[in-house]
PDB file of C-alpha atoms in Angstrom:
ATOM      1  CA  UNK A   1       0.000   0.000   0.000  1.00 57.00           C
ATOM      2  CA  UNK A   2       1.300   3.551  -0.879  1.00 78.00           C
ATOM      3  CA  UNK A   3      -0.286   6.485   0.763  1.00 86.00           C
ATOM      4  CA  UNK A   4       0.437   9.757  -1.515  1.00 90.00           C
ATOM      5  CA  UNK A   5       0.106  13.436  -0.788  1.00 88.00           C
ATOM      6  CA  UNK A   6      -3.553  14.293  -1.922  1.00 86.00           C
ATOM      7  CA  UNK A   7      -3.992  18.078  -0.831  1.00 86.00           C
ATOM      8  CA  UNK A   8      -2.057  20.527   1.261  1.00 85.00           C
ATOM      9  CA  UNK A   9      -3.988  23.499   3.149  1.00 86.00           C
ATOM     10  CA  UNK A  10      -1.721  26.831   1.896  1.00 90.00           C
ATOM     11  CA  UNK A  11       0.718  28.581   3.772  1.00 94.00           C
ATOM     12  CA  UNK A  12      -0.301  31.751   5.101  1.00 94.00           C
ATOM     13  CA  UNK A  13       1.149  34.797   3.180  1.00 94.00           C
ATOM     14  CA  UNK A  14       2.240  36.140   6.702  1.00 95.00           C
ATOM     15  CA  UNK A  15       4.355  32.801   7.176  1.00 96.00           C
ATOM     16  CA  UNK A  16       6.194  33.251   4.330  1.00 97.00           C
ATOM     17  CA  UNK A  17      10.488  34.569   4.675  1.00 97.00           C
ATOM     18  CA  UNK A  18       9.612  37.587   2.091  1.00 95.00           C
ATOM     19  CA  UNK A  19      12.111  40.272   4.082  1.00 94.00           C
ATOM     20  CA  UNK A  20      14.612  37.231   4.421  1.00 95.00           C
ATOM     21  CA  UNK A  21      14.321  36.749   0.357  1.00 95.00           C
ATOM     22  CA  UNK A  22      14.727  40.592   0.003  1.00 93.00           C
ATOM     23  CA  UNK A  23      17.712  40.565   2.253  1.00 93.00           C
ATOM     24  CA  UNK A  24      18.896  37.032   0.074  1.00 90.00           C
ATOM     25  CA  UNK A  25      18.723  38.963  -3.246  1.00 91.00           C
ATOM     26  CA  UNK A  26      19.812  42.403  -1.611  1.00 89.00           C
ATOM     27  CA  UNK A  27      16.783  44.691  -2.577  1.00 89.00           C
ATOM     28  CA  UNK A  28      16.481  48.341  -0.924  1.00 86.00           C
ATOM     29  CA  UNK A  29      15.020  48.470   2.503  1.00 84.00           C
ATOM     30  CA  UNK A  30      12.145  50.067   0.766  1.00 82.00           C
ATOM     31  CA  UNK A  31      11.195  47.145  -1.510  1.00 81.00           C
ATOM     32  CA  UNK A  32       7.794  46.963  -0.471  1.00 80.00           C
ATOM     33  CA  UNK A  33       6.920  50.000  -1.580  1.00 81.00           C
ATOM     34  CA  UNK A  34       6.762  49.291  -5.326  1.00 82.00           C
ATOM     35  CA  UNK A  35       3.627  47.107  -6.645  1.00 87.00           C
ATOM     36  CA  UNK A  36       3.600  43.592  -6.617  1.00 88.00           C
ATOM     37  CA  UNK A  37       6.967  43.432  -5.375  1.00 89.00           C
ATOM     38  CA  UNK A  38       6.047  41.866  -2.183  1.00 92.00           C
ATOM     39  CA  UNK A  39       3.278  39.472  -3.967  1.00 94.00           C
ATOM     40  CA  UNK A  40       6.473  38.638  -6.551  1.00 94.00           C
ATOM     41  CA  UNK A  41       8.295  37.541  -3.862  1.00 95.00           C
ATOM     42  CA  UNK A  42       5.546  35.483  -2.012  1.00 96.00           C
ATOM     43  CA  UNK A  43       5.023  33.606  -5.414  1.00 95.00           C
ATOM     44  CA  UNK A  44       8.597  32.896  -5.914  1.00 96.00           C
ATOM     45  CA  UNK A  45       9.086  31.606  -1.929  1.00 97.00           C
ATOM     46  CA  UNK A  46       5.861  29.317  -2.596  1.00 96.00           C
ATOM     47  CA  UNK A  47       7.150  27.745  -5.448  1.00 95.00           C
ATOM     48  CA  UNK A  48      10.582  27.102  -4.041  1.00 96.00           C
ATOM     49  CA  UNK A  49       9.313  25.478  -0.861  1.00 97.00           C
ATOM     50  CA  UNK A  50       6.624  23.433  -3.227  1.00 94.00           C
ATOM     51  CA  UNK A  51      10.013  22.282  -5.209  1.00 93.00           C
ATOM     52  CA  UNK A  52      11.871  21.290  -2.001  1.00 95.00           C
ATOM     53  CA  UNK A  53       9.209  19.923  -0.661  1.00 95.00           C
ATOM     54  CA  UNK A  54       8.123  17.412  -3.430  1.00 92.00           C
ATOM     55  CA  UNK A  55      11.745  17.023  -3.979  1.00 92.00           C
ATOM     56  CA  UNK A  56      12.389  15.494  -0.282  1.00 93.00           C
ATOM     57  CA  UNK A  57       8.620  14.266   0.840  1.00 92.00           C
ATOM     58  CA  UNK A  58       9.095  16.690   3.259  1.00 94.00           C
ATOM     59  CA  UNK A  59       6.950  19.599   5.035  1.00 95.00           C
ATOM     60  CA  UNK A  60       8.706  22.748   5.504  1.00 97.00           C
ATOM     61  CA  UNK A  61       6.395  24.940   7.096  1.00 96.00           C
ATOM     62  CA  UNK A  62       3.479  23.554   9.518  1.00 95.00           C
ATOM     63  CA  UNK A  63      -0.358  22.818   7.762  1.00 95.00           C
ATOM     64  CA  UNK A  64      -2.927  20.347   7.493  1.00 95.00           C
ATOM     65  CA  UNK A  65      -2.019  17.757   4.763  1.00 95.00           C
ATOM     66  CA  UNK A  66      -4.770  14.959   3.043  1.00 95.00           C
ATOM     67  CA  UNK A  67      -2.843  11.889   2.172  1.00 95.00           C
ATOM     68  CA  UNK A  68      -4.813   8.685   0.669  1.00 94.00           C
ATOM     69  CA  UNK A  69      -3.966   5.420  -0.523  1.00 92.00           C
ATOM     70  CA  UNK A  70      -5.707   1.490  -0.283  1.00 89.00           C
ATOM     71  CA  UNK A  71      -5.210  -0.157   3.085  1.00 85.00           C
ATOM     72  CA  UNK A  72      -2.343  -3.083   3.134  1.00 81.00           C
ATOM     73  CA  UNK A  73      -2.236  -5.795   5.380  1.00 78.00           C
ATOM     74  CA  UNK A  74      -2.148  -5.087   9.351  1.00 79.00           C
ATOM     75  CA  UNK A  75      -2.751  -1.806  10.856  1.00 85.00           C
ATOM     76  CA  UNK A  76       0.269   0.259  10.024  1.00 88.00           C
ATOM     77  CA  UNK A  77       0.504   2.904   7.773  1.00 89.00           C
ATOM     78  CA  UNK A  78       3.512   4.449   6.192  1.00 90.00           C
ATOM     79  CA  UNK A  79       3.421   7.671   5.671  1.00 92.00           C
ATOM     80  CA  UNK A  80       5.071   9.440   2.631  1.00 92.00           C
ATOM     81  CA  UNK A  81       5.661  12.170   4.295  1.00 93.00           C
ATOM     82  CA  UNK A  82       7.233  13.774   7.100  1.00 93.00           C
ATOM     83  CA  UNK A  83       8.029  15.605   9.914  1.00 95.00           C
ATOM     84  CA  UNK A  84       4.342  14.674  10.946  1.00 95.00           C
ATOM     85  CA  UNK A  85       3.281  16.425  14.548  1.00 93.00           C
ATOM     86  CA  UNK A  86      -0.145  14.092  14.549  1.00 93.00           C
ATOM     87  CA  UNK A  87      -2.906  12.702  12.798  1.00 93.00           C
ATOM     88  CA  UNK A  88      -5.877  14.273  12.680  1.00 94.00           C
ATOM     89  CA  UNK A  89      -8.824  12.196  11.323  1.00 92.00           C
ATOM     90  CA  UNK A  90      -8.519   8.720   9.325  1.00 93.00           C
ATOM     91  CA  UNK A  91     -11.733   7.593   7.232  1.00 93.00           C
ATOM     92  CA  UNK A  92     -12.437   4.692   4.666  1.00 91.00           C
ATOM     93  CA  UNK A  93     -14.236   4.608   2.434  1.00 88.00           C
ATOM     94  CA  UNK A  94     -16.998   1.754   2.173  1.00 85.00           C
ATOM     95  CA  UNK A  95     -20.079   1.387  -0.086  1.00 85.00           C
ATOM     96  CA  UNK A  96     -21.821   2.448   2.028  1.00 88.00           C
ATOM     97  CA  UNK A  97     -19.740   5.309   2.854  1.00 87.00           C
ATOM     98  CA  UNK A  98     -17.652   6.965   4.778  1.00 89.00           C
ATOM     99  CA  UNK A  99     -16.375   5.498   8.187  1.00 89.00           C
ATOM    100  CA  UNK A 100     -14.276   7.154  10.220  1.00 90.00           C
ATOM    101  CA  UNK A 101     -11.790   5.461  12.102  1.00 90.00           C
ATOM    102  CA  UNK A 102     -11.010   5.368  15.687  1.00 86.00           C
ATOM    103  CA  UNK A 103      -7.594   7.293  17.588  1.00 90.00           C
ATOM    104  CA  UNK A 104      -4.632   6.639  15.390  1.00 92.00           C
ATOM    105  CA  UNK A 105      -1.179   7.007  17.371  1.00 93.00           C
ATOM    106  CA  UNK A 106       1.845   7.709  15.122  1.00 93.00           C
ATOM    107  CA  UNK A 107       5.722   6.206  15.268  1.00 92.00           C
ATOM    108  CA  UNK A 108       7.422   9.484  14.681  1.00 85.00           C
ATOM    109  CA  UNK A 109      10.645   8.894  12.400  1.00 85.00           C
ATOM    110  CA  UNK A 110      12.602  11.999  10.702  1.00 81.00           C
ATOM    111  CA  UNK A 111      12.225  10.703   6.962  1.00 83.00           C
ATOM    112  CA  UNK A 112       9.339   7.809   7.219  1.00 87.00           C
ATOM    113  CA  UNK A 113       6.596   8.014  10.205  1.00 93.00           C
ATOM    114  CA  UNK A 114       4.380   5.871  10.644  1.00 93.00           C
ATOM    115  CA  UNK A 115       0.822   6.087  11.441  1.00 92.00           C
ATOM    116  CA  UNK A 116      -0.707   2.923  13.925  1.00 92.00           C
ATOM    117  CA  UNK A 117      -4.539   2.362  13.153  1.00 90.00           C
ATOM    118  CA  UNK A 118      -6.455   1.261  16.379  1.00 87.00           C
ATOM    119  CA  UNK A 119      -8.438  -1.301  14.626  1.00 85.00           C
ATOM    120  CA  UNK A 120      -7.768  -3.788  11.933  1.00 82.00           C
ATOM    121  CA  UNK A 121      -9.728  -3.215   8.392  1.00 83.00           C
ATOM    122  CA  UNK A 122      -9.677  -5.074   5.236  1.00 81.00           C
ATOM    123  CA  UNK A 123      -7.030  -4.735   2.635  1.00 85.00           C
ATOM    124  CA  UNK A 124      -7.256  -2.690  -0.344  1.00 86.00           C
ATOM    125  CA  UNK A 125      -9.690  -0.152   0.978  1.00 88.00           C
ATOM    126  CA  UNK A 126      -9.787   3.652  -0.124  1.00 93.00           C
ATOM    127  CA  UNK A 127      -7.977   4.890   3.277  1.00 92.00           C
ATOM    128  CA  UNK A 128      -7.283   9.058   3.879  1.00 94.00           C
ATOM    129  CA  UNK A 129      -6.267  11.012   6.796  1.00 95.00           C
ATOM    130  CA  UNK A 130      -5.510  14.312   7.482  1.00 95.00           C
ATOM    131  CA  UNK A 131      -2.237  15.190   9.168  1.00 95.00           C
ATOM    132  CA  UNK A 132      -0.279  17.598  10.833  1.00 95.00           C
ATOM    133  CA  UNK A 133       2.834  18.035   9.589  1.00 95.00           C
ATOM    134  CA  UNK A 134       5.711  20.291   9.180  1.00 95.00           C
ATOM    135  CA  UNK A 135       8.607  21.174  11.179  1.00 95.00           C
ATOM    136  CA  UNK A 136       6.337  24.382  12.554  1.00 95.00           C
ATOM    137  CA  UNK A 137       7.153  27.757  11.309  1.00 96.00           C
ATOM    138  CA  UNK A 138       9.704  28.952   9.745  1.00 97.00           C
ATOM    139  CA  UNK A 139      11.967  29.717  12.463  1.00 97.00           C
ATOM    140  CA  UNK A 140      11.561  26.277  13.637  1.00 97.00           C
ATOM    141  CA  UNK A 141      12.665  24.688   9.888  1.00 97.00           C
ATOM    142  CA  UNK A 142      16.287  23.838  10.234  1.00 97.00           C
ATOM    143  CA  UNK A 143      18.797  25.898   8.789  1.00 97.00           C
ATOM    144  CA  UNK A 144      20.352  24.647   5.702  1.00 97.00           C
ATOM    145  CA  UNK A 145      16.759  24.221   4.646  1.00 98.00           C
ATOM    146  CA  UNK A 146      15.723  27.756   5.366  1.00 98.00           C
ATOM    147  CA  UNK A 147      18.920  28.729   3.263  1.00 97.00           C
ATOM    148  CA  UNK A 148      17.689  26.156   0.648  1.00 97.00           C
ATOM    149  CA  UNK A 149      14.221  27.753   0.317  1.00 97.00           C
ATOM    150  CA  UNK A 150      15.677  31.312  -0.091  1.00 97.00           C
ATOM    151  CA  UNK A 151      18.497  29.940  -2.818  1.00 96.00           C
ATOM    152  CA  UNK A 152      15.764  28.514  -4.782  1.00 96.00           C
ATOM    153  CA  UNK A 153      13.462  31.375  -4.765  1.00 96.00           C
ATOM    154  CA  UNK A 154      16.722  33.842  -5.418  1.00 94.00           C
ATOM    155  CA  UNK A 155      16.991  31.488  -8.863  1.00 93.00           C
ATOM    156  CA  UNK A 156      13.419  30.906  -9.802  1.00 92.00           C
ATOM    157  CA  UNK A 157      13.367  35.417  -9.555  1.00 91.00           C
ATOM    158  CA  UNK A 158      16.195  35.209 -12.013  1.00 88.00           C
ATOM    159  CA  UNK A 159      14.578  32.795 -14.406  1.00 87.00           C
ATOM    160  CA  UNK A 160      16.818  29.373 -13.602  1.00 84.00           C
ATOM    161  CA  UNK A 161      14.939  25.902 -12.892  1.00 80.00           C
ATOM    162  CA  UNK A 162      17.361  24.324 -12.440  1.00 79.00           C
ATOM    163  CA  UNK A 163      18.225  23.012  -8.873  1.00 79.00           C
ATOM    164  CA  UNK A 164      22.171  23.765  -8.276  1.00 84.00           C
ATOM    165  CA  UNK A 165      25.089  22.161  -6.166  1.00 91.00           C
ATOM    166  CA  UNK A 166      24.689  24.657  -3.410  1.00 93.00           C
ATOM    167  CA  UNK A 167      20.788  23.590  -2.997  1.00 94.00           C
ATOM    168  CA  UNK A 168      21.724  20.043  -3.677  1.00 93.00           C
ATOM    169  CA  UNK A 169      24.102  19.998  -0.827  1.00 94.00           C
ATOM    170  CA  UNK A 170      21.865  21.863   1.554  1.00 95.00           C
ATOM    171  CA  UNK A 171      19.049  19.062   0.964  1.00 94.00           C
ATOM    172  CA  UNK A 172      21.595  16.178   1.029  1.00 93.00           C
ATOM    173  CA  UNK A 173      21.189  15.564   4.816  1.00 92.00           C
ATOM    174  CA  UNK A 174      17.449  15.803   4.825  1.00 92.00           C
ATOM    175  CA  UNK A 175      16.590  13.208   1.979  1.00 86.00           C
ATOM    176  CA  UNK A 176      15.586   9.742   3.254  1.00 74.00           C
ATOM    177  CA  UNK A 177      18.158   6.403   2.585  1.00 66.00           C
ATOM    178  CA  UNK A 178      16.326   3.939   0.685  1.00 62.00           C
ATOM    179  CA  UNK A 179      17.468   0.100   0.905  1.00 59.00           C
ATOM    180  CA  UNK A 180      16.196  -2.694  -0.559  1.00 54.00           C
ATOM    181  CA  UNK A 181      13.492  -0.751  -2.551  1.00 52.00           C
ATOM    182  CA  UNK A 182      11.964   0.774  -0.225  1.00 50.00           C
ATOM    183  CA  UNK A 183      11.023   4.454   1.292  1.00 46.00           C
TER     184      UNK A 183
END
Protein backbone atom coordinates (compact mmCIF):
# COMPACT_ATOMS: atom_id res chain seq x y z
CA UNK A 1 0.00 0.00 0.00
CA UNK A 2 1.30 3.55 -0.88
CA UNK A 3 -0.29 6.49 0.76
CA UNK A 4 0.44 9.76 -1.52
CA UNK A 5 0.11 13.44 -0.79
CA UNK A 6 -3.55 14.29 -1.92
CA UNK A 7 -3.99 18.08 -0.83
CA UNK A 8 -2.06 20.53 1.26
CA UNK A 9 -3.99 23.50 3.15
CA UNK A 10 -1.72 26.83 1.90
CA UNK A 11 0.72 28.58 3.77
CA UNK A 12 -0.30 31.75 5.10
CA UNK A 13 1.15 34.80 3.18
CA UNK A 14 2.24 36.14 6.70
CA UNK A 15 4.36 32.80 7.18
CA UNK A 16 6.19 33.25 4.33
CA UNK A 17 10.49 34.57 4.68
CA UNK A 18 9.61 37.59 2.09
CA UNK A 19 12.11 40.27 4.08
CA UNK A 20 14.61 37.23 4.42
CA UNK A 21 14.32 36.75 0.36
CA UNK A 22 14.73 40.59 0.00
CA UNK A 23 17.71 40.57 2.25
CA UNK A 24 18.90 37.03 0.07
CA UNK A 25 18.72 38.96 -3.25
CA UNK A 26 19.81 42.40 -1.61
CA UNK A 27 16.78 44.69 -2.58
CA UNK A 28 16.48 48.34 -0.92
CA UNK A 29 15.02 48.47 2.50
CA UNK A 30 12.14 50.07 0.77
CA UNK A 31 11.20 47.14 -1.51
CA UNK A 32 7.79 46.96 -0.47
CA UNK A 33 6.92 50.00 -1.58
CA UNK A 34 6.76 49.29 -5.33
CA UNK A 35 3.63 47.11 -6.64
CA UNK A 36 3.60 43.59 -6.62
CA UNK A 37 6.97 43.43 -5.37
CA UNK A 38 6.05 41.87 -2.18
CA UNK A 39 3.28 39.47 -3.97
CA UNK A 40 6.47 38.64 -6.55
CA UNK A 41 8.29 37.54 -3.86
CA UNK A 42 5.55 35.48 -2.01
CA UNK A 43 5.02 33.61 -5.41
CA UNK A 44 8.60 32.90 -5.91
CA UNK A 45 9.09 31.61 -1.93
CA UNK A 46 5.86 29.32 -2.60
CA UNK A 47 7.15 27.74 -5.45
CA UNK A 48 10.58 27.10 -4.04
CA UNK A 49 9.31 25.48 -0.86
CA UNK A 50 6.62 23.43 -3.23
CA UNK A 51 10.01 22.28 -5.21
CA UNK A 52 11.87 21.29 -2.00
CA UNK A 53 9.21 19.92 -0.66
CA UNK A 54 8.12 17.41 -3.43
CA UNK A 55 11.75 17.02 -3.98
CA UNK A 56 12.39 15.49 -0.28
CA UNK A 57 8.62 14.27 0.84
CA UNK A 58 9.10 16.69 3.26
CA UNK A 59 6.95 19.60 5.04
CA UNK A 60 8.71 22.75 5.50
CA UNK A 61 6.39 24.94 7.10
CA UNK A 62 3.48 23.55 9.52
CA UNK A 63 -0.36 22.82 7.76
CA UNK A 64 -2.93 20.35 7.49
CA UNK A 65 -2.02 17.76 4.76
CA UNK A 66 -4.77 14.96 3.04
CA UNK A 67 -2.84 11.89 2.17
CA UNK A 68 -4.81 8.69 0.67
CA UNK A 69 -3.97 5.42 -0.52
CA UNK A 70 -5.71 1.49 -0.28
CA UNK A 71 -5.21 -0.16 3.09
CA UNK A 72 -2.34 -3.08 3.13
CA UNK A 73 -2.24 -5.79 5.38
CA UNK A 74 -2.15 -5.09 9.35
CA UNK A 75 -2.75 -1.81 10.86
CA UNK A 76 0.27 0.26 10.02
CA UNK A 77 0.50 2.90 7.77
CA UNK A 78 3.51 4.45 6.19
CA UNK A 79 3.42 7.67 5.67
CA UNK A 80 5.07 9.44 2.63
CA UNK A 81 5.66 12.17 4.30
CA UNK A 82 7.23 13.77 7.10
CA UNK A 83 8.03 15.60 9.91
CA UNK A 84 4.34 14.67 10.95
CA UNK A 85 3.28 16.42 14.55
CA UNK A 86 -0.15 14.09 14.55
CA UNK A 87 -2.91 12.70 12.80
CA UNK A 88 -5.88 14.27 12.68
CA UNK A 89 -8.82 12.20 11.32
CA UNK A 90 -8.52 8.72 9.32
CA UNK A 91 -11.73 7.59 7.23
CA UNK A 92 -12.44 4.69 4.67
CA UNK A 93 -14.24 4.61 2.43
CA UNK A 94 -17.00 1.75 2.17
CA UNK A 95 -20.08 1.39 -0.09
CA UNK A 96 -21.82 2.45 2.03
CA UNK A 97 -19.74 5.31 2.85
CA UNK A 98 -17.65 6.97 4.78
CA UNK A 99 -16.38 5.50 8.19
CA UNK A 100 -14.28 7.15 10.22
CA UNK A 101 -11.79 5.46 12.10
CA UNK A 102 -11.01 5.37 15.69
CA UNK A 103 -7.59 7.29 17.59
CA UNK A 104 -4.63 6.64 15.39
CA UNK A 105 -1.18 7.01 17.37
CA UNK A 106 1.85 7.71 15.12
CA UNK A 107 5.72 6.21 15.27
CA UNK A 108 7.42 9.48 14.68
CA UNK A 109 10.65 8.89 12.40
CA UNK A 110 12.60 12.00 10.70
CA UNK A 111 12.23 10.70 6.96
CA UNK A 112 9.34 7.81 7.22
CA UNK A 113 6.60 8.01 10.20
CA UNK A 114 4.38 5.87 10.64
CA UNK A 115 0.82 6.09 11.44
CA UNK A 116 -0.71 2.92 13.92
CA UNK A 117 -4.54 2.36 13.15
CA UNK A 118 -6.46 1.26 16.38
CA UNK A 119 -8.44 -1.30 14.63
CA UNK A 120 -7.77 -3.79 11.93
CA UNK A 121 -9.73 -3.22 8.39
CA UNK A 122 -9.68 -5.07 5.24
CA UNK A 123 -7.03 -4.74 2.64
CA UNK A 124 -7.26 -2.69 -0.34
CA UNK A 125 -9.69 -0.15 0.98
CA UNK A 126 -9.79 3.65 -0.12
CA UNK A 127 -7.98 4.89 3.28
CA UNK A 128 -7.28 9.06 3.88
CA UNK A 129 -6.27 11.01 6.80
CA UNK A 130 -5.51 14.31 7.48
CA UNK A 131 -2.24 15.19 9.17
CA UNK A 132 -0.28 17.60 10.83
CA UNK A 133 2.83 18.04 9.59
CA UNK A 134 5.71 20.29 9.18
CA UNK A 135 8.61 21.17 11.18
CA UNK A 136 6.34 24.38 12.55
CA UNK A 137 7.15 27.76 11.31
CA UNK A 138 9.70 28.95 9.74
CA UNK A 139 11.97 29.72 12.46
CA UNK A 140 11.56 26.28 13.64
CA UNK A 141 12.66 24.69 9.89
CA UNK A 142 16.29 23.84 10.23
CA UNK A 143 18.80 25.90 8.79
CA UNK A 144 20.35 24.65 5.70
CA UNK A 145 16.76 24.22 4.65
CA UNK A 146 15.72 27.76 5.37
CA UNK A 147 18.92 28.73 3.26
CA UNK A 148 17.69 26.16 0.65
CA UNK A 149 14.22 27.75 0.32
CA UNK A 150 15.68 31.31 -0.09
CA UNK A 151 18.50 29.94 -2.82
CA UNK A 152 15.76 28.51 -4.78
CA UNK A 153 13.46 31.38 -4.77
CA UNK A 154 16.72 33.84 -5.42
CA UNK A 155 16.99 31.49 -8.86
CA UNK A 156 13.42 30.91 -9.80
CA UNK A 157 13.37 35.42 -9.55
CA UNK A 158 16.20 35.21 -12.01
CA UNK A 159 14.58 32.80 -14.41
CA UNK A 160 16.82 29.37 -13.60
CA UNK A 161 14.94 25.90 -12.89
CA UNK A 162 17.36 24.32 -12.44
CA UNK A 163 18.23 23.01 -8.87
CA UNK A 164 22.17 23.77 -8.28
CA UNK A 165 25.09 22.16 -6.17
CA UNK A 166 24.69 24.66 -3.41
CA UNK A 167 20.79 23.59 -3.00
CA UNK A 168 21.72 20.04 -3.68
CA UNK A 169 24.10 20.00 -0.83
CA UNK A 170 21.87 21.86 1.55
CA UNK A 171 19.05 19.06 0.96
CA UNK A 172 21.60 16.18 1.03
CA UNK A 173 21.19 15.56 4.82
CA UNK A 174 17.45 15.80 4.83
CA UNK A 175 16.59 13.21 1.98
CA UNK A 176 15.59 9.74 3.25
CA UNK A 177 18.16 6.40 2.58
CA UNK A 178 16.33 3.94 0.69
CA UNK A 179 17.47 0.10 0.90
CA UNK A 180 16.20 -2.69 -0.56
CA UNK A 181 13.49 -0.75 -2.55
CA UNK A 182 11.96 0.77 -0.22
CA UNK A 183 11.02 4.45 1.29
Amino acid sequence: MAMKLQRSEGIADEALPVAQLAAQMRLAETYDIVPGQSERLRLRLRAAISSIEARLGKVLIAREVVVAGLTGVGQEIPLPIAPVAEVLGAELTMRSGPRALGPVTLRSDPHRPVALLSEAVGEGLPLTMTLRAGYGTWNAVPDALQQAVLLMAERLDAGDMAVGVQIDALLAPFRGLRLGGMG
